[in-house]
Coordinates of C-alpha atoms and ligand atoms in Angstrom, one line a residue:
X12 CA -8.9 29.8 23.5
X13 CA -5.5 30.1 25.1
X14 CA -4.1 28.5 22.0
X15 CA -5.6 31.0 19.5
X16 CA -4.4 34.0 21.4
X17 CA -1.0 32.5 21.8
X18 CA -0.9 32.0 18.1
X19 CA -2.0 35.4 17.3
X20 CA 0.7 36.8 19.6
X21 CA 3.3 34.8 17.8
X22 CA 2.0 35.9 14.5
X23 CA 2.2 39.5 15.6
X24 CA 5.8 39.1 16.8
X25 CA 6.7 37.5 13.5
X26 CA 5.1 40.3 11.4
X27 CA 6.8 42.7 13.8
X28 CA 10.1 41.2 13.2
X29 CA 9.6 41.1 9.5
X30 CA 8.4 44.8 9.4
X31 CA 11.6 45.7 11.5
X32 CA 13.9 44.0 9.0
X33 CA 12.1 45.7 6.1
X34 CA 11.7 49.3 7.3
X35 CA 14.2 49.7 10.1
X36 CA 13.7 49.9 13.8
X37 CA 11.4 52.8 15.1
X38 CA 8.5 52.7 12.6
X39 CA 6.5 49.9 14.4
X40 CA 2.8 50.8 14.8
X41 CA 1.7 50.9 18.4
X42 CA -0.8 48.1 18.3
X43 CA 1.5 45.4 17.5
X44 CA 3.3 45.7 20.7
X45 CA 2.0 44.6 24.0
X46 CA 1.4 47.7 26.0
X47 CA 3.0 47.9 29.5
X48 CA 2.0 50.1 32.4
X49 CA 0.4 50.2 35.8
X50 CA -3.2 50.2 36.8
X51 CA -4.5 50.7 40.3
X52 CA -7.8 48.7 40.8
X53 CA -10.0 49.9 43.7
X54 CA -12.7 47.6 44.8
X55 CA -15.6 47.6 47.2
X56 CA -18.7 45.6 48.0
X57 CA -20.8 43.7 50.5
X58 CA -22.0 47.0 51.9
X59 CA -25.5 45.8 52.9
X60 CA -26.9 49.4 53.2
X61 CA -24.2 50.5 55.6
X62 CA -24.3 54.2 55.0
X63 CA -22.5 55.1 58.1
X64 CA -21.2 52.9 61.0
X65 CA -23.3 53.2 64.1
X66 CA -20.5 54.1 66.4
X67 CA -21.4 51.6 69.0
X68 CA -17.8 50.3 69.1
X69 CA -14.6 52.1 68.4
X70 CA -12.9 49.3 66.5
X71 CA -15.8 48.6 64.4
X72 CA -16.2 52.3 63.6
X73 CA -15.1 51.8 59.9
X74 CA -16.5 52.5 56.6
X75 CA -19.4 54.7 55.4
X76 CA -19.9 56.7 52.4
X77 CA -18.4 59.9 53.9
X78 CA -15.1 58.3 54.4
X79 CA -15.3 56.2 51.2
X80 CA -15.6 59.3 49.2
X81 CA -12.9 61.1 51.2
X82 CA -10.6 58.2 50.5
X83 CA -11.4 58.2 46.7
X84 CA -10.8 61.9 46.3
X85 CA -7.3 61.3 47.9
X86 CA -6.5 58.5 45.5
X87 CA -7.8 60.4 42.6
X88 CA -5.6 63.2 43.4
X89 CA -2.5 61.0 43.2
X90 CA -3.3 58.4 40.6
X91 CA -4.4 58.7 37.1
X92 CA -4.6 55.1 36.0
X93 CA -7.5 53.8 38.2
X94 CA -10.3 51.3 37.8
X95 CA -13.0 51.6 40.4
X96 CA -15.4 48.6 40.7
X97 CA -18.1 47.4 43.1
X98 CA -19.1 43.8 43.7
X99 CA -22.8 44.3 44.7
X100 CA -25.0 43.4 47.7
X101 CA -25.5 47.1 48.5
X102 CA -29.0 46.5 49.7
X103 CA -30.2 44.8 52.9
X104 CA -33.8 44.6 53.9
X105 CA -37.0 45.2 52.0
X106 CA -38.3 47.8 54.5
X107 CA -39.1 51.4 53.8
X108 CA -36.1 52.5 55.6
X109 CA -34.1 49.9 53.9
X110 CA -35.2 51.3 50.6
X111 CA -34.2 54.9 51.7
X112 CA -30.8 53.5 52.4
X113 CA -30.7 51.9 49.1
X114 CA -31.5 55.0 47.3
X115 CA -28.9 57.0 49.3
X116 CA -26.3 54.3 48.7
X117 CA -26.9 54.5 44.9
X118 CA -26.7 58.2 44.9
X119 CA -23.4 58.0 46.6
X120 CA -22.1 55.4 44.3
X121 CA -23.1 57.5 41.4
X122 CA -21.2 60.6 42.7
X123 CA -18.1 58.4 43.4
X124 CA -17.8 57.8 39.7
X125 CA -17.6 54.0 39.6
X126 CA -16.4 52.4 36.4
X127 CA -18.4 49.2 37.0
X128 CA -20.8 47.9 39.5
X129 CA -22.2 44.4 39.4
X130 CA -25.4 43.2 40.9
X131 CA -25.6 40.9 44.0
X132 CA -28.6 38.8 44.9
X133 CA -29.5 41.4 47.6
X134 CA -29.7 44.1 45.0
X135 CA -32.9 42.7 43.5
X136 CA -34.7 43.2 46.7
X137 CA -36.8 46.1 45.3
X138 CA -37.3 44.7 41.9
X139 CA -36.2 45.6 38.4
X140 CA -38.0 48.9 38.4
X141 CA -36.1 50.2 41.1
X142 CA -32.8 49.4 39.2
X143 CA -34.1 50.8 36.0
X144 CA -34.7 54.1 37.7
X145 CA -30.9 54.4 38.3
X146 CA -29.7 55.4 34.8
X147 CA -26.3 56.6 35.8
X148 CA -25.1 53.5 37.6
X149 CA -22.5 51.6 35.4
X150 CA -24.0 48.2 35.8
X151 CA -22.3 45.2 34.4
X152 CA -23.7 41.7 34.3
X153 CA -23.0 39.1 31.6
X154 CA -25.3 36.3 32.6
X155 CA -28.2 38.1 34.3
X156 CA -31.2 39.2 32.4
X157 CA -33.7 41.4 34.0
X158 CA -37.1 41.8 32.5
X159 CA -37.5 45.2 30.9
X160 CA -34.0 46.4 31.7
X161 CA -30.9 45.5 29.6
X162 CA -27.7 45.2 31.4
X163 CA -24.3 45.7 29.7
X164 CA -22.4 42.3 29.8
X165 CA -19.0 44.1 29.9
X166 CA -17.3 47.5 29.9
X167 CA -14.0 48.6 28.5
X168 CA -12.0 51.4 30.1
X169 CA -9.1 53.0 28.3
X170 CA -6.7 54.4 30.9
X171 CA -4.7 57.6 30.6
X172 CA -1.7 55.5 29.9
X173 CA -3.3 53.8 27.0
X174 CA -4.0 50.5 28.7
X175 CA -7.4 48.8 27.7
X176 CA -9.1 47.1 30.7
X177 CA -12.1 44.9 30.0
X178 CA -14.5 44.4 33.0
X179 CA -17.0 41.4 32.8
X180 CA -19.3 40.3 35.5
X181 CA -21.0 37.0 36.2
X182 CA -23.1 35.8 39.0
X183 CA -23.9 32.4 40.6
X184 CA -27.6 31.4 39.5
X185 CA -28.0 29.3 42.7
X186 CA -27.6 32.4 44.9
X187 CA -30.2 34.4 42.9
X188 CA -32.9 31.7 42.6
X189 CA -32.6 31.2 46.4
X190 CA -33.2 34.7 47.4
X191 CA -35.3 36.6 44.9
X192 CA -38.5 36.3 42.9
X193 CA -38.1 39.2 40.6
X194 CA -38.5 38.9 36.9
X195 CA -35.0 37.7 35.9
X196 CA -33.1 34.8 34.1
X197 CA -29.7 33.7 34.7
X198 CA -27.6 31.9 32.1
X199 CA -24.5 29.7 32.6
X200 CA -21.8 32.0 33.8
X201 CA -19.0 30.2 31.9
X202 CA -20.9 30.4 28.6
X203 CA -21.7 34.0 29.0
X204 CA -18.2 34.8 30.1
X205 CA -16.5 32.9 27.2
X206 CA -18.7 34.8 24.7
X207 CA -17.7 38.2 26.1
X208 CA -13.9 37.3 26.0
X209 CA -14.3 35.9 22.5
X210 CA -16.1 39.1 21.3
X211 CA -13.6 41.4 23.0
X212 CA -10.6 39.6 21.3
X213 CA -12.2 39.9 17.8
X214 CA -12.3 43.7 18.3
X215 CA -9.4 45.4 20.0
X216 CA -7.9 43.0 22.4
X217 CA -7.9 44.1 26.0
X218 CA -4.6 44.3 27.9
X219 CA -6.1 43.3 31.1
X220 CA -9.3 41.3 31.8
X221 CA -11.0 41.8 35.1
X222 CA -13.7 39.5 36.1
X223 CA -16.2 40.4 38.7
X224 CA -17.9 37.4 40.2
X225 CA -20.8 37.4 42.6
X226 CA -20.8 33.9 44.3
X227 CA -19.4 32.0 47.2
X228 CA -15.5 32.4 47.5
X229 CA -14.6 28.9 46.2
X230 CA -16.8 29.2 43.1
X231 CA -15.1 32.6 42.3
X232 CA -11.6 31.3 42.7
X233 CA -12.3 28.5 40.2
X234 CA -12.6 31.2 37.5
X235 CA -8.9 31.8 37.9
X236 CA -8.3 28.8 35.7
X237 CA -10.1 30.3 32.8
X238 CA -7.8 31.4 30.0
X239 CA -8.2 35.0 29.1
X240 CA -9.0 36.1 32.7
X241 CA -6.3 37.9 34.6
X242 CA -8.1 39.0 37.7
X243 CA -11.1 37.7 39.5
X244 CA -12.8 40.0 42.2
X245 CA -15.6 38.2 44.1
X246 CA -18.3 39.5 46.4
X247 CA -21.1 38.2 48.3
X248 CA -22.5 38.6 51.9
X249 CA -25.4 37.0 53.6
X250 CA -25.5 39.1 56.9
X251 CA -23.9 41.8 58.9
X252 CA -22.0 39.3 61.0
X253 CA -20.3 37.2 58.1
X254 CA -16.7 37.1 58.3
X255 CA -15.0 37.5 54.8
X256 CA -11.7 36.1 53.9
X257 CA -9.9 39.1 52.3
X258 CA -6.6 37.2 51.6
X259 CA -5.7 37.2 48.0
X260 CA -5.1 33.9 46.1
X261 CA -2.4 34.1 43.3
X262 CA -1.7 31.7 40.5
X263 CA 0.9 32.5 38.0
X264 CA 0.2 35.9 36.5
X265 CA -3.2 35.9 37.9
X266 CA -4.9 37.0 41.3
X267 CA -8.2 36.5 43.0
X268 CA -9.3 39.1 45.6
X269 CA -12.5 39.9 47.7
X270 CA -13.7 43.0 49.3
X271 CA -14.5 42.7 53.1
X272 CA -17.8 43.2 54.8
X273 CA -20.0 46.3 55.1
X274 CA -17.8 48.7 53.2
X275 CA -15.5 49.0 56.1
X276 CA -12.2 48.7 54.0
X277 CA -11.4 49.5 50.4
X278 CA -9.4 47.0 48.4
X279 CA -6.3 48.2 46.3
X280 CA -4.9 46.1 43.7
X281 CA -2.0 47.5 41.9
X282 CA -1.3 45.7 38.7
X283 CA 2.0 46.0 36.8
X284 CA 2.1 44.9 33.2
X285 CA 5.6 44.6 31.8
X286 CA 6.5 44.8 28.1
X287 CA 6.1 41.0 27.6
X288 CA 2.6 41.2 28.9
X289 CA 3.5 39.7 32.2
X290 CA 1.4 40.8 35.2
X291 CA 2.6 41.3 38.7
X292 CA 0.2 42.3 41.7
X293 CA 0.4 44.1 45.0
X294 CA -2.7 44.0 47.1
X295 CA -3.8 45.7 50.4
X296 CA -6.8 46.6 52.3
X297 CA -7.4 50.2 53.4
X298 CA -9.3 50.5 56.6
X299 CA -11.6 53.4 56.4
X300 CA -11.3 54.2 60.2
X301 CA -11.9 57.2 62.3
X302 CA -8.9 59.0 60.9
X303 CA -10.1 58.8 57.3
X304 CA -11.3 62.1 55.9
X305 CA -15.0 62.7 55.8
X306 CA -16.4 64.1 52.6
X307 CA -18.8 67.0 53.1
X308 CA -20.8 66.3 50.1
X309 CA -21.4 62.7 51.4
X310 CA -22.3 64.0 54.8
X311 CA -25.0 66.2 53.2
X312 CA -26.2 63.1 51.5
X313 CA -26.4 61.2 54.7
X314 CA -28.0 64.1 56.6
X315 CA -30.8 64.1 53.9
X316 CA -31.2 60.3 54.5
X317 CA -31.4 60.9 58.3
X318 CA -34.1 63.6 57.7
X319 CA -36.1 61.1 55.6
X320 CA -35.8 58.5 58.5
X321 CA -37.0 61.1 61.0
X322 CA -40.0 61.8 58.8
X323 CA -40.8 58.2 58.5
X324 CA -40.6 57.8 62.3
X325 CA -42.9 60.7 62.9
X326 CA -45.3 59.4 60.4
X327 CA -45.6 56.0 62.3
X328 CA -46.1 57.7 65.6
X329 CA -49.7 58.6 64.9
X330 CA -50.7 54.9 64.3
X331 CA -48.7 53.7 67.4
X332 CA -50.4 56.4 69.6
X333 CA -53.9 55.1 68.4
X334 CA -53.2 51.6 69.5
X335 CA -54.2 51.4 73.2
X336 CA -51.5 49.5 74.8
X337 CA -51.5 47.9 78.2
X338 CA -48.9 49.1 80.7
X339 CA -46.6 46.2 81.4
X340 CA -43.3 48.0 82.2
X341 CA -43.0 49.5 85.8
X342 CA -40.1 51.7 84.7
X343 CA -36.8 52.1 86.7
X344 CA -38.1 54.8 88.9
X345 CA -40.6 52.3 90.4
X346 CA -37.9 49.6 90.8
X347 CA -36.0 52.3 92.7
X348 CA -38.5 52.5 95.4
X349 CA -37.5 49.0 96.7
X350 CA -34.2 48.2 95.0
X351 CA -32.2 51.5 95.9
X352 CA -28.9 49.6 96.0
X353 CA -29.4 48.0 92.5
X354 CA -30.6 51.2 91.1
X355 CA -27.7 53.1 92.4
X356 CA -25.3 50.8 90.6
X357 CA -27.3 50.7 87.4
X358 CA -27.5 54.5 87.3
X359 CA -23.7 54.8 87.2
X360 CA -23.5 52.5 84.1
X361 CA -23.8 53.2 80.4
X362 CA -27.1 51.4 80.3
X363 CA -28.6 54.4 82.2
X364 CA -27.3 56.8 79.6
X365 CA -27.9 54.8 76.4
X366 CA -30.5 57.1 75.0
X367 CA -28.5 60.2 75.5
X368 CA -25.7 58.4 73.4
X369 CA -28.2 58.3 70.5
X370 CA -29.3 61.9 71.1
X371 CA -25.7 63.1 70.8
X372 CA -25.4 61.7 67.4
X373 CA -28.8 62.9 66.2
X374 CA -30.3 59.2 66.1
X375 CA -33.0 59.3 68.8
X376 CA -35.6 58.8 66.0
X377 CA -33.9 55.9 64.2
X378 CA -35.7 52.6 64.9
X379 CA -32.5 50.7 64.0
X380 CA -30.9 52.3 67.0
X381 CA -33.8 52.5 69.3
X382 CA -34.2 48.8 69.6
X383 CA -31.0 48.5 71.7
X384 CA -30.9 51.8 73.4
X385 CA -34.3 52.1 75.0
X386 CA -36.7 49.8 76.9
X387 CA -39.1 47.7 74.9
X388 CA -39.0 49.7 71.6
X389 CA -41.2 48.0 69.1
X390 CA -43.0 45.8 71.6
X391 CA -46.4 46.3 73.0
X392 CA -46.2 48.6 76.1
X393 CA -42.6 49.6 75.3
X394 CA -40.8 52.7 74.2
X395 CA -42.5 54.7 71.5
X396 CA -40.9 58.1 71.5
X397 CA -39.4 60.5 74.0
X398 CA -42.5 62.5 74.1
X399 CA -44.9 59.5 74.4
X400 CA -42.9 57.4 76.8
X401 CA -40.2 59.6 78.5
X402 CA -39.9 56.9 81.4
X403 CA -38.9 54.1 79.0
X404 CA -35.7 55.7 77.7
X405 CA -32.3 53.8 78.2
X406 CA -31.4 50.2 78.8
X407 CA -33.5 49.9 82.1
X408 CA -33.9 47.0 84.6
X409 CA -36.8 45.5 82.7
X410 CA -34.7 45.1 79.4
X411 CA -32.9 42.3 81.3
X412 CA -35.5 41.3 83.9
X413 CA -38.5 41.4 81.6
X414 CA -41.7 43.6 82.2
X415 CA -42.3 43.5 85.9
X416 CA -45.2 45.7 86.7
X417 CA -46.9 42.8 88.4
X418 CA -43.9 42.1 90.4
X419 CA -43.7 45.7 91.5
X420 CA -47.2 45.5 92.7
X421 CA -47.0 42.2 94.3
X422 CA -43.2 41.3 94.8
X423 CA -42.3 37.7 94.3
X424 CA -38.9 36.2 93.4
X425 CA -37.7 33.5 91.2
X426 CA -36.8 35.3 87.8
X427 CA -33.4 36.7 88.6
X428 CA -31.5 34.0 86.6
X429 CA -33.4 34.8 83.3
X430 CA -31.5 38.0 83.1
X431 CA -28.3 36.3 82.4
X432 CA -29.5 35.4 78.9
X433 CA -30.5 39.0 77.9
X434 CA -27.0 40.3 77.0
X435 CA -26.8 38.5 73.7
X436 CA -29.8 40.5 72.2
X437 CA -27.7 43.6 72.1
X438 CA -24.2 42.8 72.6
X439 CA -23.9 41.2 69.3
X440 CA -20.7 41.2 67.2
X441 CA -21.4 44.2 65.1
X442 CA -22.3 46.4 68.0
X443 CA -20.1 45.0 70.7
X444 CA -17.3 42.9 69.2
X445 CA -15.4 42.6 72.5
X446 CA -18.4 41.5 74.5
X447 CA -17.4 38.7 77.0
X448 CA -19.8 37.9 79.9
X449 CA -17.0 37.3 82.3
X450 CA -15.6 40.8 81.7
X451 CA -18.7 42.8 81.0
X452 CA -20.8 41.6 84.0
X453 CA -18.5 42.8 86.6
X454 CA -18.8 46.2 85.4
X455 CA -22.5 46.4 85.8
X456 CA -22.9 43.8 88.7
X457 CA -25.6 44.7 91.3
Ligands
HEC22 C1 -28.0 45.3 68.4 C2 -28.1 46.3 69.4 C3 -27.6 47.7 69.1 C4 -28.0 48.4 68.1 C5 -29.1 48.2 66.8 C6 -27.5 49.8 68.1 N1 -26.6 49.8 69.1 FE1 -25.4 51.3 69.8 N2 -24.6 50.0 71.2 C7 -25.0 48.9 71.5 C8 -24.0 48.2 72.5 C9 -24.3 46.8 73.1 C10 -23.2 49.2 72.9 C11 -22.1 49.1 73.9 C12 -21.0 48.4 73.2 C13 -19.8 48.0 74.0 O1 -19.4 48.9 74.9 O2 -19.2 46.9 74.0 C14 -23.5 50.3 72.1 C15 -22.9 51.6 72.1 C16 -23.2 52.7 71.4 C17 -22.5 54.0 71.5 C18 -21.4 54.3 72.3 C19 -21.9 54.8 73.7 C20 -20.8 55.4 74.6 O3 -21.4 56.0 75.5 O4 -19.7 55.1 74.4 C21 -23.1 54.7 70.6 C22 -22.8 56.2 70.2 C23 -24.1 54.1 69.9 N3 -24.1 52.8 70.4 C24 -24.9 54.5 68.8 C25 -25.7 53.7 68.1 C26 -26.4 54.2 66.9 C27 -26.4 55.5 66.3 C28 -27.1 53.1 66.5 C29 -28.1 53.1 65.3 C30 -27.4 53.5 64.0 C31 -27.1 52.0 67.3 N4 -26.1 52.4 68.3 C32 -27.6 50.8 67.2 C33 -26.0 48.1 70.9 C34 -26.7 48.5 69.7
HEC23 C1 -28.0 44.6 81.6 C2 -29.1 43.8 82.3 C3 -29.5 44.1 83.6 C4 -29.9 45.4 84.0 C5 -30.1 46.5 83.0 C6 -30.4 45.2 85.3 N1 -30.1 44.0 85.8 FE1 -30.6 43.3 87.6 N2 -29.5 41.7 87.2 C7 -29.1 41.2 86.0 C8 -28.4 40.0 86.2 C9 -27.6 39.3 85.0 C10 -28.5 39.6 87.5 C11 -27.9 38.4 88.2 C12 -28.6 37.2 88.0 C13 -28.0 36.0 88.7 O1 -26.8 35.8 88.7 O2 -28.7 35.4 89.4 C14 -29.3 40.6 88.2 C15 -29.7 40.6 89.5 C16 -30.6 41.5 90.0 C17 -31.1 41.3 91.4 C18 -31.0 40.2 92.2 C19 -29.7 40.5 93.0 C20 -29.4 39.4 94.0 O3 -28.7 39.7 95.0 O4 -29.9 38.4 93.9 C21 -31.9 42.4 91.5 C22 -32.8 42.6 92.8 C23 -31.9 43.2 90.4 N3 -31.0 42.7 89.5 C24 -32.5 44.3 90.2 C25 -32.3 45.2 89.2 C26 -32.8 46.6 89.1 C27 -33.7 47.3 90.1 C28 -32.3 47.1 87.9 C29 -32.5 48.5 87.4 C30 -32.3 49.5 88.2 C31 -31.6 46.0 87.3 N4 -31.5 45.0 88.1 C32 -31.0 46.3 86.0 C33 -29.2 42.0 84.8 C34 -29.5 43.3 84.8
HEC24 C1 -42.7 47.1 96.1 C2 -41.3 46.8 96.3 C3 -40.7 46.1 94.9 C4 -40.6 46.8 93.7 C5 -41.4 48.1 93.4 C6 -39.8 46.0 92.8 N1 -39.4 44.9 93.7 FE1 -38.1 43.5 92.9 N2 -38.2 42.5 94.7 C7 -38.9 43.0 95.8 C8 -38.9 42.0 96.7 C9 -39.5 42.0 98.1 C10 -38.0 40.9 96.3 C11 -37.7 39.6 96.8 C12 -38.8 38.6 96.6 C13 -38.4 37.2 97.0 O1 -37.4 36.8 97.1 O2 -39.5 36.5 97.0 C14 -37.7 41.2 95.0 C15 -36.9 40.5 94.1 C16 -36.4 41.0 92.9 C17 -35.5 40.3 92.0 C18 -34.8 39.0 92.4 C19 -35.7 37.8 91.9 C20 -35.1 36.5 92.3 O3 -35.3 35.6 91.5 O4 -34.6 36.4 93.3 C21 -35.3 40.9 90.9 C22 -34.4 40.7 89.7 C23 -36.2 42.2 91.0 N3 -36.8 42.1 92.3 C24 -36.3 43.1 90.0 C25 -37.2 44.2 90.1 C26 -37.3 45.1 89.0 C27 -36.7 45.0 87.7 C28 -38.3 46.0 89.5 C29 -38.9 47.1 88.8 C30 -39.5 46.8 87.6 C31 -38.7 45.6 90.9 N4 -37.9 44.6 91.2 C32 -39.5 46.3 91.6 C33 -39.6 44.2 95.8 C34 -39.8 45.0 94.8
HEC25 C1 -31.3 46.2 75.2 C2 -29.9 46.1 74.8 C3 -29.0 45.7 75.8 C4 -28.9 44.5 76.7 C5 -30.0 43.5 76.7 C6 -27.6 44.6 77.4 N1 -27.0 45.7 77.0 FE1 -25.2 46.2 77.7 N2 -25.1 47.9 76.7 C7 -26.3 48.2 75.7 C8 -26.0 49.5 75.2 C9 -26.9 50.3 74.3 C10 -24.7 50.0 75.8 C11 -24.0 51.3 75.6 C12 -24.6 52.3 76.5 C13 -23.9 53.6 76.4 O1 -22.7 53.7 77.0 O2 -24.5 54.6 76.0 C14 -24.3 48.9 76.7 C15 -23.1 49.0 77.5 C16 -22.7 48.0 78.3 C17 -21.5 48.0 79.1 C18 -20.5 49.1 79.2 C19 -21.1 50.2 79.8 C20 -20.4 50.6 81.2 O3 -21.0 51.3 81.9 O4 -19.5 50.0 81.4 C21 -21.4 46.9 79.7 C22 -20.3 46.4 80.8 C23 -22.6 46.1 79.4 N3 -23.3 46.8 78.6 C24 -22.9 44.8 79.9 C25 -24.1 44.1 79.7 C26 -24.4 42.8 80.2 C27 -23.4 42.0 81.1 C28 -25.6 42.5 79.8 C29 -26.4 41.2 80.1 C30 -26.5 40.9 81.4 C31 -26.0 43.6 78.9 N4 -25.0 44.6 78.9 C32 -27.2 43.6 78.3 C33 -27.3 47.5 75.5 C34 -27.7 46.4 76.1

């Protein structure tokens, strides 16, 4: 492979030289030269349906579609030779809310005008039909075959500066068979890739070949060795808490990069191609933090999603109200009658205002937030809604001490220690990355 391209280059050079000798210096047709120039590749991925960060922690308050679009508009105002790609795993869970998120995410990506988006194993959660109904997404996948839905194996973008960029995508079959049962077939990635590269070279050879891989990091890096591939961008995430190594790996004239988790940062890879066809790279991650501009169009899209979540919440209330639930929680007001000292301490902590924090961001109907900001949401006898169970708002005593109606009626001890194990249910990495029992407990000790 490498050999034949090498030969053709040499051949072109020889022909070029002869032509120069024959007809003088300036009359060389363009395509016999290697084009030089610059391209800015912007890459994202691993979003897992994260439309907007929850805001539980300031440091983790990064990413979201509003900031992503704000960032992209800024870049587009300054750069004319860009390639925008996404590495997949945009969806997360096969719930109705998960599907709402997936739909919103795809609408967002559509408006962001991506050049190529490949599919991760998570993106098959709602089946082929769901993907087929998204006609404006620039899918690319060379070794993935979905029943009833043909995916383009590659895409070519010709930039304003004339550079031809070929984008191909391959996925790791092992990942897909492990996590999906939709109607699909995966071929060997290497064979599919080779075919695409060969086909492209037969037509008009690209100036840059960008390979999108969806696989574990090490497997993606291995594709750097393949002749004809200049850049490998790899994505894949299992769960929210995954740490992803965003450090690039360079080999002569080639580079491997990965987007981070949850769409928190955007990858920027600036590629410079000199007249000899030699490539050099500059890479950086751009944090979409609280100072990043919020795009109003995306805010609208997010608000529409929020509205749908509220409707879904209201629709489930009727069923929950019908279920007669036994009372098991006494509520903090009952504990207060005998534990005034502890109650006094608690009422000065954030735990006693956790529900208000949701109201402030218009999220008091989102089950994904209520689980940690109320008492017993989703459990029998626990919080249902502000109207149904006004006394179970906030992170109350019984979140940590367990349902204690019986204890309140007939006080007996022996369960205090159990509360020590409660913190980890809510103070998880994504929502409380700085949590350390030794530092947090003194702030709420009672
Ligand atoms: C897994 C549990 C969990 C979930 C789910 C969760 N939160 Fe939180 N939230 C926390 C914890 C824990 C803190 C406190 C973090 C800290 O101080 O370390 C917090 C803090 C916050 C704060 C800051 C409160 C303040 O007064 O500073 C806001 C706002 C918030 N969450 C909103 C949300 C929203 C909106 C959602 C849903 C999209 C959500 N949370 C989902 C656990 C959770
Ligand atoms: C965030 C979790 C959490 C919340 C909320 C909480 N507690 Fe506790 N509580 C603990 C832990 C942890 C301990 C200490 C256990 C130990 O070290 O033995 C404790 C200890 C206690 C003790 C025993 C104190 C002692 O001196 O032995 C009482 C009584 C108590 N809590 C009552 C309450 C009451 C009443 C509320 C609500 C007003 C409340 N707690 C809210 C976690 C919590
Ligand atoms: C009617 C009074 C009364 C009410 C109401 C009451 N408690 Fe107690 N609580 C006690 C007494 C008395 C003890 C000490 C029992 C013992 O040591 O045998 C105690 C002990 C505890 C302890 C320490 C347990 C231990 O292992 O030493 C915790 C924690 C606690 N209560 C939490 C609560 C919570 C949470 C509520 C509200 C759901 C509550 N209590 C409501 C009277 C009450
Ligand atoms: C049901 C979920 C939940 C559990 C369990 C929980 N927390 Fe929290 N915690 C929260 C939420 C939500 C907040 C943010 C509340 C706010 O400020 O609005 C928070 C905030 C805090 C804060 C900062 C608020 C302040 O007033 O300083 C501390 C400290 C804290 N938690 C300690 C603990 C410790 C220690 C435990 C275990 C003993 C624990 N939490 C268990 C949900 C929980």
